[in-house]
XYZ file of C-alpha atoms in Angstrom:
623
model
C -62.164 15.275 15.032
C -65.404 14.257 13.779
C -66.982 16.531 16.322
C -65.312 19.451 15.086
C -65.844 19.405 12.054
C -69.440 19.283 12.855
C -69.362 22.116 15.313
C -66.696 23.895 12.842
C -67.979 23.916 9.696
C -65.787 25.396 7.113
C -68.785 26.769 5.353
C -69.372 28.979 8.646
C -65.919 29.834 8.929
C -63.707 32.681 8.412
C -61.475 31.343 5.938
C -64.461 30.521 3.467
C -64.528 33.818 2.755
C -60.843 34.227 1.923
C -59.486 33.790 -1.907
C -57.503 31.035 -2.974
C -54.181 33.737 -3.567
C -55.219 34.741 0.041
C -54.647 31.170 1.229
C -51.446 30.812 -0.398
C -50.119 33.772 0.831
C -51.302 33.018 4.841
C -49.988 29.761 3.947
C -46.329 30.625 2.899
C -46.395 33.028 5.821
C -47.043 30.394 8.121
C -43.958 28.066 7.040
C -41.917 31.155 7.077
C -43.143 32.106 10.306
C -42.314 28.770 11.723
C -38.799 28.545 10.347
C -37.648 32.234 11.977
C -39.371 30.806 15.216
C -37.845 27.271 15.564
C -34.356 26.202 15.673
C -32.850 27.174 12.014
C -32.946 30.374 12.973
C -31.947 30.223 16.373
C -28.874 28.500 15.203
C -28.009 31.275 12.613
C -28.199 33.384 15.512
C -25.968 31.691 17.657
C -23.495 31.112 14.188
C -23.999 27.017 14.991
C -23.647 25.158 11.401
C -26.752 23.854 10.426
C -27.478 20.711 9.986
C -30.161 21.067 6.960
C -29.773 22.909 3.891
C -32.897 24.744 3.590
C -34.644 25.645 0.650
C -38.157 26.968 0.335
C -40.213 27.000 -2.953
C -43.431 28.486 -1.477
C -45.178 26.393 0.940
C -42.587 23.967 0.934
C -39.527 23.151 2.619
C -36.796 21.346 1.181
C -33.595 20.237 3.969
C -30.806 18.351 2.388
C -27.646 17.330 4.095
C -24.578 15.914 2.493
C -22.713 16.095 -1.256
C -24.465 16.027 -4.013
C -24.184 13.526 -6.507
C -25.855 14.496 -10.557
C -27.467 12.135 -12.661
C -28.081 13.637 -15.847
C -30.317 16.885 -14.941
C -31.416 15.770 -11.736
C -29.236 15.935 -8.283
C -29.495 13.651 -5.520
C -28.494 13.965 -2.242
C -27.905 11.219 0.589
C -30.687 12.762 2.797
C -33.581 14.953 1.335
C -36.509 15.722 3.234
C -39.580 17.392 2.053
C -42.239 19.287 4.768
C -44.670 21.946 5.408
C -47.617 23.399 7.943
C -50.942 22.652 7.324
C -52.055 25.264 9.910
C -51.832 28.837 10.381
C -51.872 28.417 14.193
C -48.937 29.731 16.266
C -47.249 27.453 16.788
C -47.944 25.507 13.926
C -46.511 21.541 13.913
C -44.619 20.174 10.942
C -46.018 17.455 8.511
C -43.550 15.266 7.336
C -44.799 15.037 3.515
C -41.412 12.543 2.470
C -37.839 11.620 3.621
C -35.648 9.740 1.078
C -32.347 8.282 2.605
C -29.896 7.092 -0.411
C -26.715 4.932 0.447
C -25.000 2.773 -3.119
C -21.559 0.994 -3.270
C -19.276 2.651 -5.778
C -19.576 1.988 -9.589
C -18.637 -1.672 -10.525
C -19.087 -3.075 -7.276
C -21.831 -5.027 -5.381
C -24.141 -4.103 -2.786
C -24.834 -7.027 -2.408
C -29.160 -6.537 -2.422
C -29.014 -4.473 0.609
C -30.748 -1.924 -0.975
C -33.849 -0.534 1.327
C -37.631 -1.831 0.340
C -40.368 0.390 0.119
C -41.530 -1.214 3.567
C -38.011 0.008 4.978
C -38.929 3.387 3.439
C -42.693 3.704 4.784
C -40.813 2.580 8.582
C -38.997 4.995 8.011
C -41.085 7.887 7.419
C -42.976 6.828 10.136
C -40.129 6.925 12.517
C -38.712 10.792 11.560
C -43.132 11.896 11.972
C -43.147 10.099 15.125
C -40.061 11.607 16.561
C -40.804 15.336 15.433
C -44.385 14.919 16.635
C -42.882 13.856 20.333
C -40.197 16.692 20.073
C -42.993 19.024 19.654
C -45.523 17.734 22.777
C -42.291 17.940 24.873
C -41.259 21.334 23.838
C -44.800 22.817 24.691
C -44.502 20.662 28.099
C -41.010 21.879 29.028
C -42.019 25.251 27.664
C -38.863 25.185 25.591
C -37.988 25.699 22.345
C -39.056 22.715 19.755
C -36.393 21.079 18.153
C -38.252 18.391 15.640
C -35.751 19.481 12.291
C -32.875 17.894 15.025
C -34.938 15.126 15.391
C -35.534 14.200 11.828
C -32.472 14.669 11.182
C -31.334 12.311 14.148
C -33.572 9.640 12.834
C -32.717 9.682 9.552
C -28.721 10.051 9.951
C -28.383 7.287 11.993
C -30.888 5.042 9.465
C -27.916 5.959 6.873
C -25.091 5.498 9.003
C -26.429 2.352 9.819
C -27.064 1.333 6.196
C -23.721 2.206 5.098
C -22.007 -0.007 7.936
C -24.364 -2.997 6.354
C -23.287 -2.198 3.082
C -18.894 -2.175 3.728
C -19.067 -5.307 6.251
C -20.932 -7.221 3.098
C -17.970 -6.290 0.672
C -15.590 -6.967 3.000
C -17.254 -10.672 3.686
C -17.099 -10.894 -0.145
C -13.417 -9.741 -0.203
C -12.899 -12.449 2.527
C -13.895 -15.076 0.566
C -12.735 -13.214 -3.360
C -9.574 -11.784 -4.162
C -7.704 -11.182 -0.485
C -8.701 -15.013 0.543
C -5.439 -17.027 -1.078
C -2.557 -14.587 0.033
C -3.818 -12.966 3.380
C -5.383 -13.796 6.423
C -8.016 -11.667 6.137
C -10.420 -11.401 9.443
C -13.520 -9.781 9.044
C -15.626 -8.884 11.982
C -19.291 -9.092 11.560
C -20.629 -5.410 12.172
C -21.599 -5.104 15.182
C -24.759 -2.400 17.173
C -24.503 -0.954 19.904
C -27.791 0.805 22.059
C -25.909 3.367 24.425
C -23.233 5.564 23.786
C -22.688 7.864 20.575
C -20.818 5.150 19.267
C -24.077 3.054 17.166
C -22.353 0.513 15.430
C -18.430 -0.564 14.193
C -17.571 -3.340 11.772
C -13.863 -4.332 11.642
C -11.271 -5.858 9.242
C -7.975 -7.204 10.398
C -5.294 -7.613 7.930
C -1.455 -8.485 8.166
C 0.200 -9.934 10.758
C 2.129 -8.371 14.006
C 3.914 -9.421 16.956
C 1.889 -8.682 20.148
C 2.842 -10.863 22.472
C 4.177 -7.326 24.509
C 0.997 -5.649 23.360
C -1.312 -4.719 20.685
C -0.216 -1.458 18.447
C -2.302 1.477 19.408
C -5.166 2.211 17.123
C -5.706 6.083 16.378
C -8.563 7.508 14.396
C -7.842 8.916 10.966
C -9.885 11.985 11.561
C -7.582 14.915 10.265
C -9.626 17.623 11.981
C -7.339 17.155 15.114
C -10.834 15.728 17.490
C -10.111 13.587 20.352
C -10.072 9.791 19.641
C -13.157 7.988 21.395
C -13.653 5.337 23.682
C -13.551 2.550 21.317
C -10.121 3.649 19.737
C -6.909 2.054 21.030
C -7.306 -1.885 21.287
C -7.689 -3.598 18.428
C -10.703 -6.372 18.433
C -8.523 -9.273 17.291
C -4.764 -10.706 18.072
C -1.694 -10.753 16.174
C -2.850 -8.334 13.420
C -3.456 -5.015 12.109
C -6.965 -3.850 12.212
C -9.097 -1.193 10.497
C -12.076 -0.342 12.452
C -15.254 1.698 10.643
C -17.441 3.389 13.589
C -20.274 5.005 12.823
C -20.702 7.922 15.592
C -24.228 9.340 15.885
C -25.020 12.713 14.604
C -21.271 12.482 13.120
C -20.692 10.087 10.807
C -18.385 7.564 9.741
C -14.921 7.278 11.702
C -12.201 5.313 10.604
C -9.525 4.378 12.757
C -6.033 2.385 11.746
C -3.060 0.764 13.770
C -0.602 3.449 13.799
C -2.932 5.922 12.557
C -1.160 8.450 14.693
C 1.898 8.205 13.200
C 0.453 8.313 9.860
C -1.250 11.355 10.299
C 2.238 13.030 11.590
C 3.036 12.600 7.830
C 0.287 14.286 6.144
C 1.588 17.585 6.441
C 4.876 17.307 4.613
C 3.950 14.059 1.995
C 1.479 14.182 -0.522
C 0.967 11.053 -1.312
C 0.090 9.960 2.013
C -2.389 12.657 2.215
C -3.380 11.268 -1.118
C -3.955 7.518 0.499
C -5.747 9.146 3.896
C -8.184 11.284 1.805
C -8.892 7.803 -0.588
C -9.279 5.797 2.532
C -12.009 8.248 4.338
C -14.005 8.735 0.722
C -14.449 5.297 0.159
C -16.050 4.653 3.956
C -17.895 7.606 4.453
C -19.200 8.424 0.874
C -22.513 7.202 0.528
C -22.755 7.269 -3.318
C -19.347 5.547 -3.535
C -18.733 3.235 -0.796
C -16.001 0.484 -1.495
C -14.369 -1.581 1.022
C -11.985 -2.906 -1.535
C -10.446 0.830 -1.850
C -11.143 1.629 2.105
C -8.748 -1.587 2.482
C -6.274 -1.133 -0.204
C -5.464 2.509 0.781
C -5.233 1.390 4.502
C -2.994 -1.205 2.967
C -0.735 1.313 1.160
C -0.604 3.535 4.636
C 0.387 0.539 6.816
C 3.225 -0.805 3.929
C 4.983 2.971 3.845
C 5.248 3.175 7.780
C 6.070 -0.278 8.190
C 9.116 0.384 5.592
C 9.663 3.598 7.816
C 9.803 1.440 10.818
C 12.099 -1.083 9.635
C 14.608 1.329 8.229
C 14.517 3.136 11.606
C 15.396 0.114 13.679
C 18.012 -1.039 10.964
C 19.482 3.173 11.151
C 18.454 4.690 14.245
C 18.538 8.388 14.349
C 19.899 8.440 18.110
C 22.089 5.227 18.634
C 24.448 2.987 17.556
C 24.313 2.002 13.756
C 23.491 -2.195 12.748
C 23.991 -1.894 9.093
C 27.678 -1.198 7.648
C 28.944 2.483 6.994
C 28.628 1.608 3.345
C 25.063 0.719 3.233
C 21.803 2.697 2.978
C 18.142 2.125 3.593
C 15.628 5.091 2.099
C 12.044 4.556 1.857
C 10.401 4.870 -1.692
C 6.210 4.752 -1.515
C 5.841 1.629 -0.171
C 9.080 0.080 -1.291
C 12.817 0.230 0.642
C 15.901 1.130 -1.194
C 18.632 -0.742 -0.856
C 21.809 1.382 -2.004
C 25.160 0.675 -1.056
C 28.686 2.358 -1.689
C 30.859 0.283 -3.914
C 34.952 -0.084 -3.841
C 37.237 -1.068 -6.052
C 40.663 -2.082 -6.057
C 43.036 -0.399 -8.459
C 46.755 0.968 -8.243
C 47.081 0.095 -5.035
C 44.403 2.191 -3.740
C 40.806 2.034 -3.076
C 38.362 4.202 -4.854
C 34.913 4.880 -4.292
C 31.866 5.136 -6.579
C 29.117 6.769 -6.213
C 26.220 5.052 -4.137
C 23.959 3.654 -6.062
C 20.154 1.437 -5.408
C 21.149 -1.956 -5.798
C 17.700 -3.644 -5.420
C 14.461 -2.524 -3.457
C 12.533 -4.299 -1.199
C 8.327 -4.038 -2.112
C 6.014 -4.780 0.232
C 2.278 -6.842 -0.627
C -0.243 -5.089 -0.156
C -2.490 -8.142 0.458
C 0.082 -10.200 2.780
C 1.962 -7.713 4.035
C 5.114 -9.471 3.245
C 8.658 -8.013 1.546
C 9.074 -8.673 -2.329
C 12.584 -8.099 -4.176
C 12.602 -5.937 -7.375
C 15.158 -5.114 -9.365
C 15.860 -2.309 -11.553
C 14.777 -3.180 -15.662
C 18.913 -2.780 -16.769
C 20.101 -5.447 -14.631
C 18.456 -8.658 -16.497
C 20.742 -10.952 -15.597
C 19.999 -10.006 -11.539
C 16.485 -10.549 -12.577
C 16.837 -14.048 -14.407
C 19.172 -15.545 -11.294
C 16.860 -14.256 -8.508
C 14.304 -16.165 -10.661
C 16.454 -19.175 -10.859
C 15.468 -19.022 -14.885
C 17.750 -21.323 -17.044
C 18.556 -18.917 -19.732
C 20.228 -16.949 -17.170
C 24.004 -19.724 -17.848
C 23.776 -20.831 -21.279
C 26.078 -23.373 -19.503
C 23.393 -24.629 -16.729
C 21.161 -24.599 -19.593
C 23.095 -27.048 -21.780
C 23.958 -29.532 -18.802
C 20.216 -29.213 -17.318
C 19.208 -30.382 -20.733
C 21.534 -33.191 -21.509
C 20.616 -34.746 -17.912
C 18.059 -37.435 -17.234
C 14.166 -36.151 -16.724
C 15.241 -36.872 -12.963
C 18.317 -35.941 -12.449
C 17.586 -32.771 -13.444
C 16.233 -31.000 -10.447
C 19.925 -32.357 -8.759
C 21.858 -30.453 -11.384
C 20.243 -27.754 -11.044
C 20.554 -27.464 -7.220
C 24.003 -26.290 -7.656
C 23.440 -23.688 -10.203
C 24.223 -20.002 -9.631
C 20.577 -18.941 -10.109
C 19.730 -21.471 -7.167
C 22.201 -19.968 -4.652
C 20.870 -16.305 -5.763
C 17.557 -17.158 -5.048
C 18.023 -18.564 -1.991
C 19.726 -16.093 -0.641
C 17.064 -13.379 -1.649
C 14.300 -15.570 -0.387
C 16.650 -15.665 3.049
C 16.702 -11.548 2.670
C 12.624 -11.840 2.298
C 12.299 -13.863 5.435
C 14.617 -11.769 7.447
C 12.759 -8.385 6.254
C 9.171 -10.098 6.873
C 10.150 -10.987 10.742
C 11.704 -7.820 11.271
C 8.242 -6.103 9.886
C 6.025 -8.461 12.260
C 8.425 -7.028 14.955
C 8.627 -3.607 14.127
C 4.679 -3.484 13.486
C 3.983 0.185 11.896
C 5.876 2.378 14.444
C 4.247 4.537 16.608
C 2.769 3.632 20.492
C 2.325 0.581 21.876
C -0.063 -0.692 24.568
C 2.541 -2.339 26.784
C 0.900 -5.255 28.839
C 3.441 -4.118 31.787
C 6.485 -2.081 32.255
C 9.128 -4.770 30.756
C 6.979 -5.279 27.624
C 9.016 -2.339 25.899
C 12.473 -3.789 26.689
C 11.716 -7.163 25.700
C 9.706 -5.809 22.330
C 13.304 -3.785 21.927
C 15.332 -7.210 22.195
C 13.410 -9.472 19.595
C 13.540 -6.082 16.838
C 17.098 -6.079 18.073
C 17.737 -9.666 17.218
C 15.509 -9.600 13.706
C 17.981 -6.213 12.543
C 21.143 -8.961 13.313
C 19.720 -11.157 10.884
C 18.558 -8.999 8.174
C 21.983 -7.357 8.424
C 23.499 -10.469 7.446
C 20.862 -10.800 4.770
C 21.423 -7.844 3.156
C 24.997 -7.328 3.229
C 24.944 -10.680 1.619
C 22.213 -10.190 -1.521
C 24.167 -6.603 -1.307
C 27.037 -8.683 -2.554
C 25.561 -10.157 -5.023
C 23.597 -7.215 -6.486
C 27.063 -5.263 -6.450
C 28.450 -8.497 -8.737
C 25.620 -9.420 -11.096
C 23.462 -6.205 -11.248
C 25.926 -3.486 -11.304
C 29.164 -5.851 -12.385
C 27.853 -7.335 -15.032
C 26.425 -3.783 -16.535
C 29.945 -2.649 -16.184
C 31.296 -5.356 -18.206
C 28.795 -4.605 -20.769
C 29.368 -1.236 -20.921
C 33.254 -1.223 -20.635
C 33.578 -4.423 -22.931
C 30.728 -4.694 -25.290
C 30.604 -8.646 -24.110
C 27.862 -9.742 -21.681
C 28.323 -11.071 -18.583
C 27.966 -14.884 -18.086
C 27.698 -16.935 -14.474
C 28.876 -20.321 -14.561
C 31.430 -19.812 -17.075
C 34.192 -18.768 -14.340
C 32.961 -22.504 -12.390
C 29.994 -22.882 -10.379
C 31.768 -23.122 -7.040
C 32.675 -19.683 -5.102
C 35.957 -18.483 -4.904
C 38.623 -19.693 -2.416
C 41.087 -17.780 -1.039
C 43.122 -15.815 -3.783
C 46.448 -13.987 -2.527
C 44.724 -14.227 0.976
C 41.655 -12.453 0.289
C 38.419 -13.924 1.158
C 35.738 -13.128 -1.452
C 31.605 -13.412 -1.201
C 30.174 -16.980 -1.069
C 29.018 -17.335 -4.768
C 30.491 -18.022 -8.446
C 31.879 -14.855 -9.986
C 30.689 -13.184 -13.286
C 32.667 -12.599 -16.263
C 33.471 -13.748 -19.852
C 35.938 -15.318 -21.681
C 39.340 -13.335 -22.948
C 40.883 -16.414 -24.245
C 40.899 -20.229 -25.085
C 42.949 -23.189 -27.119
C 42.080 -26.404 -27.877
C 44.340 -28.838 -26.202
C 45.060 -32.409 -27.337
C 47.036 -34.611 -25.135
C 47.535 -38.417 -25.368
C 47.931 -40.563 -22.955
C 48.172 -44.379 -21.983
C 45.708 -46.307 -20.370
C 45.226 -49.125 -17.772
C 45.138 -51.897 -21.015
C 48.022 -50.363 -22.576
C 45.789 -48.603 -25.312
C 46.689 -45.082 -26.118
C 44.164 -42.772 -26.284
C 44.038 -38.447 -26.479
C 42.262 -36.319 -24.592
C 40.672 -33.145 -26.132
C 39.555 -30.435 -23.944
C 39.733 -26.411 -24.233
C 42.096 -24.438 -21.825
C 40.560 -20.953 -21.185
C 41.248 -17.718 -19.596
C 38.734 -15.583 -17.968
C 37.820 -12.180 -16.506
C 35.813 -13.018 -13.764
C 34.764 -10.399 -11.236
C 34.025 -10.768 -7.639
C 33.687 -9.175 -3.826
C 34.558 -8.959 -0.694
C 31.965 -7.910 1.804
C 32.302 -6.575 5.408
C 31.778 -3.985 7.880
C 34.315 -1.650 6.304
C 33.440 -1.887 2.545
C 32.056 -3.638 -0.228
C 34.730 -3.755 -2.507
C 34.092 -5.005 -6.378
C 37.638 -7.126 -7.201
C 38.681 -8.156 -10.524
C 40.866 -11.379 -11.397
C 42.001 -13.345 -14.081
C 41.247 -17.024 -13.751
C 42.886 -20.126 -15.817
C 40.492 -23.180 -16.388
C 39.648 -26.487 -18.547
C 36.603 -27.179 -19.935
C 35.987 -30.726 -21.920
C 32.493 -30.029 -23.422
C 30.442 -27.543 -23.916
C 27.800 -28.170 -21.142
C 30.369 -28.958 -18.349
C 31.189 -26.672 -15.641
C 34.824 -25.262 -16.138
C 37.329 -26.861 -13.463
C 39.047 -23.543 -12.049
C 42.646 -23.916 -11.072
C 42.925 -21.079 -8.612
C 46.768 -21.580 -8.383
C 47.064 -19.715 -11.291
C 44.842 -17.297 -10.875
C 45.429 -13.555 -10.112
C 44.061 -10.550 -8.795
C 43.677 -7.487 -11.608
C 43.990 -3.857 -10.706
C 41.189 -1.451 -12.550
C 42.235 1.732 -13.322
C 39.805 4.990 -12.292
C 37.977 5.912 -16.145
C 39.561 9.205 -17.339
C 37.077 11.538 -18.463
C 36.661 11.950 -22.590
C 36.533 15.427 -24.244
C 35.187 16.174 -27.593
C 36.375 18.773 -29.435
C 33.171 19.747 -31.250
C 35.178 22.322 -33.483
C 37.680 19.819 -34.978
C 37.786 18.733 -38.773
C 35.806 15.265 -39.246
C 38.059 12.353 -40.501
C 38.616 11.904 -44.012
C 35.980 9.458 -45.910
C 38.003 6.000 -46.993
C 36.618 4.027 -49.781
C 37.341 0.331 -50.671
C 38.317 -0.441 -54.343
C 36.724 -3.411 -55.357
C 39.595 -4.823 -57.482
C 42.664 -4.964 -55.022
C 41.096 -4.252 -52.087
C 42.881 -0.985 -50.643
C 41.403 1.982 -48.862
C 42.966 4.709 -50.373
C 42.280 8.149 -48.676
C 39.705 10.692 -50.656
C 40.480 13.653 -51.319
C-alpha cells in the first residue's frame, strides 16, 4: 500500500483535478451502481423478499430488518446497518462503516445484565466485515455473483437470535426459582447450541404434569403460516410433562413449538381467543424489544388449560360412542374453565317435571399447576361458604364449635355439613386432575408400540368412572345448596340453613333413597315442650326442649335423573347449639306444584291509599 501511494500519487492523478461536487456525484454513482449490480436487485428481479430494507441518503446505505420500535423522535430497529464504497472501481467492495444489533426484555422485567458490551459490539462488526470481505474474494473466484448483504445479514441475525435465546432461558431460570417455584414443577432446560443444522440453538421449559408411560404427547410448532415442522419437533426433552420448546432457526427466526400444538392450531380459525393466546405467545418469544418468558409461558399455559378441558369433556362425552356421564348431565368448555350443568327434576302431583338446565358449578384449571379448581357462581353463597368449610355457613355448627373445648373442636367440626361438602369437592378435584394427567391435551401421541393406544384408552377409561361418580355426587349437592337454597329464598323470603334439618343424611323415607348429605331448609314451626319426669333417686325433675317442624329439601341422584325432593321433617332440639335429633318416622315427602305464570294488567286502576288514624287505630279507606 505504501508503494502505491508512492508510485500513485494523488497529486499526479486524475481525480485531483476533479471538484469536490464532482466527487460526490462519482461517488453516489458508485453505491448506486453497486446496489443495481449485486443481489438487491437481482432479488427484485426474481420478486424474492428482501431481506434488508434499503434506504440511501447519498453515499450511504442504510439496511434495516425487523419492526420498528419509537422512542420519542427517534426509531430503532432490531438490526440497522450502515455502509458504503470507497471506490469507484467496478466492482467496487463494501465497507462496513457500523452494525447495531438491539435485543431488550419487555417493560418491567429483567434482562438480567445480558445486555451486549462494547467489546461484544466491536466482535461483532468485525465478524459481518470479515464475512462480506470473504463473500466477495469467493464471488470473483467462482466468477459468480457476490452475495456479502446475505452475509451480513447472516452474521448479524444469528448474533440476535442467539441473544434473544440468552435473554428468555435467564427469565425463565428466574421464574424457576420466583413466582412458578411453590405451586409447579417447573423444569427449565438450560439453552442449549448447536454447530450444524439450521436449527442454532433451543432452550426449553417443561410445565404440568402428563401420563407418558404409553408415550410422550406430540410436540407441533406454533407457526401459523402452515410450514413443515422440523427435525427437532415431536419429542419432548423431558418425561412426564408438557414442554414448550423456543428454537431459534437460522436465517428464520424464533420457532415456538407446544405439546398439542397441532390441535391448538385446528382452533384458530373459528375461536378468537385462542388466536388471541397464539399471537401473545409468539410476540413475547420472538419480539426483540419485548421479550418476556413470563407471558411466552402464561399464554402457553392458557392454550394447554382450554384443550386439556376440551380433552376431558371429550373422553367424559364422546362424539362417536357410548356416553359415561348420565343423560341429565352436561360438560361445555368455557376459556379455560368446564361447565358443569345438569337437568334438574322435581317431584310434584304425581309427576315429574323438568327445569331448565342450568351451570351448577365450573371446574377452573391453574394455570401454574395445571390442576382443576371449583368455582361457584357469586348467588349461591351458601355453596361457596360449605365448599370452604367456613363456620358462618350453620349458625348451628357455629354455636356448638364455639361452646366446645380448644381441642375438641376440630372433632366437632369433622361432622359438620361444610366438612362433608368439601370433601367431596376436593374428591371431584382429584378425580378431574387424574383424568387431565391421562387425557394430556388431546391430539397425537407418540405410541412406544402398537398396544400403547389401547392401554392409554383403558386408564382414561377408568379415570372418566371415577370422575363420573365425582360429579354426579358434588352435582347433588350443587342441585341442593346452590340452586335449592336460592329457590327457598326466592319462593320464601327465608334463607336456607344446613344443619338445622340434623347433621346426618337422610335415611330411607317412603322407600326412596336420597343423596349422602344433610338436607337444606328452614324452620315452619316450633313449641316449647316441658315434660317432667322421675329419676333414678326418686327426684322429679322436667325436661325443656323445643319440638320443631321443618322444610328440608333433598335429592336423589342416578343415571336416570337428578330429582330435587321436598319433605317435611319433625325434630327436638334441647339448646340452641345442639344438632336437632330427626325422627324420620314422622316425616313425609311434599309434592311442589309447577309456578303458574303472573300477569300484570298494566291498564288497571291502582289500589286505593289507606291511612291509619292515630286515635283508634283503623284504616279507613280514602276517598
Amino acid at each position: 500500500t505504501d508503494l502505491r501511494l508512492v508510485m500513485d500519487r494523488y497529486e499526479a492523478s486524475k481525480e485531483h483535478d476533479w471538484s469536490a461536487h464532482e466527487v460526490k456525484e462519482r461517488w453516489h454513482m458508485a453505491v448506486r451502481d453497486k446496489l443495481i449490480r449485486g443481489e438487491v436487485a437481482e432479488r427484485k428481479r426474481e420478486n424474492v423478499d428482501s431481506l434488508w430494507k434499503v434506504a440511501i441518503n447519498g453515499g450511504i446505505v442504510r439496511l434495516t430488518y425487523g419492526q420498528p420500535k419509537k422512542i420519542g423522535s427517534q426509531t430503532l430497529y432490531p438490526i440497522e446497518a450502515h455502509m458504503t464504497v470507497l471506490s469507484i472501481a467496478v466492482p467496487a467492495q463494501w465497507t462496513l462503516l457500523s452494525v447495531e444489533v438491539r435485543a431488550q426484555a419487555k417493560t418491567g422485567e429483567s434482562n438480567h445484565q445480558l445486555d451486549a458490551a462494547n467489546r461484544q459490539r466491536f466482535g461483532l462488526h468485525r465478524l459481518c466485515a470479515k464475512a462480506m470481505l470473504e463473500e466477495e474474494k469467493r464471488a470473483k473466484e467462482d466468477d459468480r455473483l457476490a452475495r456479502p448483504l446475505d452475509c451480513l445479514f447472516s452474521v448479524a441475525h444469528n448474533f440476535s437470535l442467539s441473544w434473544r435465546l440468552e435473554i428468555l432461558n435467564a427469565q425463565a431460570q428466574a421464574l424457576k426459582r420466583g413466582v412458578w417455584s411453590s405451586k409447579s414443577s417447573l423444569v427449565v432446560t438450560p439453552v442449549e447450541f448447536f454447530t450444524e443444522g439450521d436449527t442454532l440453538g433451543v432452550v426449553s421449559i417443561s410445565f404440568w404434569r402428563v401420563d407418558d408411560r404409553y408415550g410422550p404427547p406430540k410436540m407441533s410448532s406454533l407457526d401459523q403460516k402452515g410450514e413443515a415442522d422440523s427435525e427437532d419437533d415431536g419429542k419432548p426433552p423431558t418425561t412426564n410433562q408438557l414442554t414448550l420448546s423456543i428454537r431459534a432457526v437460522a436465517n428464520v427466526g424464533i420457532k415456538v413449538s407446544l405439546s398439542g400444538g397441532e390441535t391448538m392450531l385446528k382452533r384458530v380459525n373459528y375461536q378468537s381467543h385462542a388466536r388471541t393466546a397464539v399471537d401473545n405467545l409468539l410476540e413475547a418469544a420472538s419480539n426483540p424489544f419485548a421479550l418476556s418468558a413470563s407471558n411466552t409461558l402464561l399464554a402457553a399455559t392458557t392454550l394447554c388449560a382450554e384443550q386439556r378441558c376440551y380433552s376431558m369433556v371429550e373422553a367424559l362425552q364422546p362424539l362417536n360412542g357410548e356416553r359415561i356421564l348420565p343423560p341429565w348431565m352436561n360438560l361445555t368448555v368455557e376459556s379455560g374453565s368446564i361447565a358443569v350443568a345438569a337437568k334438574v327434576s322435581y317431584m310434584g302431583q304425581e309427576a315429574v317435571h323438568d327445569l331448565a338446565t342450568v351451570v351448577l358449578f365450573r371446574l377452573a384449571c391453574d394455570a401454574r399447576s395445571g390442576t382443576f379448581v371449583s368455582t361457584f357462581c357469586r348467588s349461591a353463597k351458601l355453596l361457596r361458604l360449605l365448599a370452604s368449610n367456613e363456620n358462618t355457613a350453620s349458625e348451628t355448627m357455629a354455636l356448638r364449635v364455639a361452646k366446645m373445648a380448644q381441642n375438641r373442636r376440630r372433632a366437632v367440626a369433622a361432622t359438620s355439613t361444610g366438612r362433608l361438602v368439601r370433601d367431596a369437592f376436593e374428591g371431584l378435584t382429584r378425580s378431574m386432575n387424574a383424568l387431565g394427567t391421562r387425557t394430556g391435551v388431546g391430539g397425537p401421541w407418540l405410541d412406544k408400540d402398537d398396544m400403547s393406544m389401547s392401554l392409554r384408552h383403558r386408564a382414561i377409561q377408568l379415570a372418566c368412572t371415577d370422575a363420573k361418580s365425582s360429579l354426579s355426587t358434588c352435582c347433588g349437592m350443587a342441585a341442593v345448596y346452590g340452586l335449592g337454597a336460592l329457590a327457598i329464598g326466592v319462593a320464601t323470603g327465608i334463607s336456607a340453613q344446613p344443619d338445622v334439618c340434623g347433621s346426618r343424611p337422610i335415611e330411607k323415607i317412603e322407600g326412596t333413597k336420597f343423596l349422602r348429605s344433610p338436607p337444606v331448609g328452614f324452620v315452619m314451626d316450633q313449641h316449647m315442650v316441658h315434660k317432667q319426669y322421675v329419676s333414678s333417686d326418686g327426684e322429679k325433675k322436667k325436661n325443656v326442649f323445643l319440638e320443631r317442624e321443618a322444610f328440608a329439601l333433598s335429592c336423589t341422584v342416578d343415571d336416570v335423573d337428578l330429582k330435587l325432593t321436598a319433605f317435611s321433617l319433625s325434630s327436638t332440639v334441647d339448646s340452641p347449639s345442639a344438632i336437632p335429633d330427626v325422627d324420620y318416622k314422622k316425616s313425609s315427602m311434599i309434592e311442589l306444584k309447577p309456578a303458574e305464570s303472573l300477569v300484570v294488567d298494566i291498564d288497571a286502576e291502582p289500589s286505593s291509599k289507606r291511612m291509619k288514624t292515630e286515635e283508634t287505630g283503623s284504616v279507613p279507606s280514602q276517598p
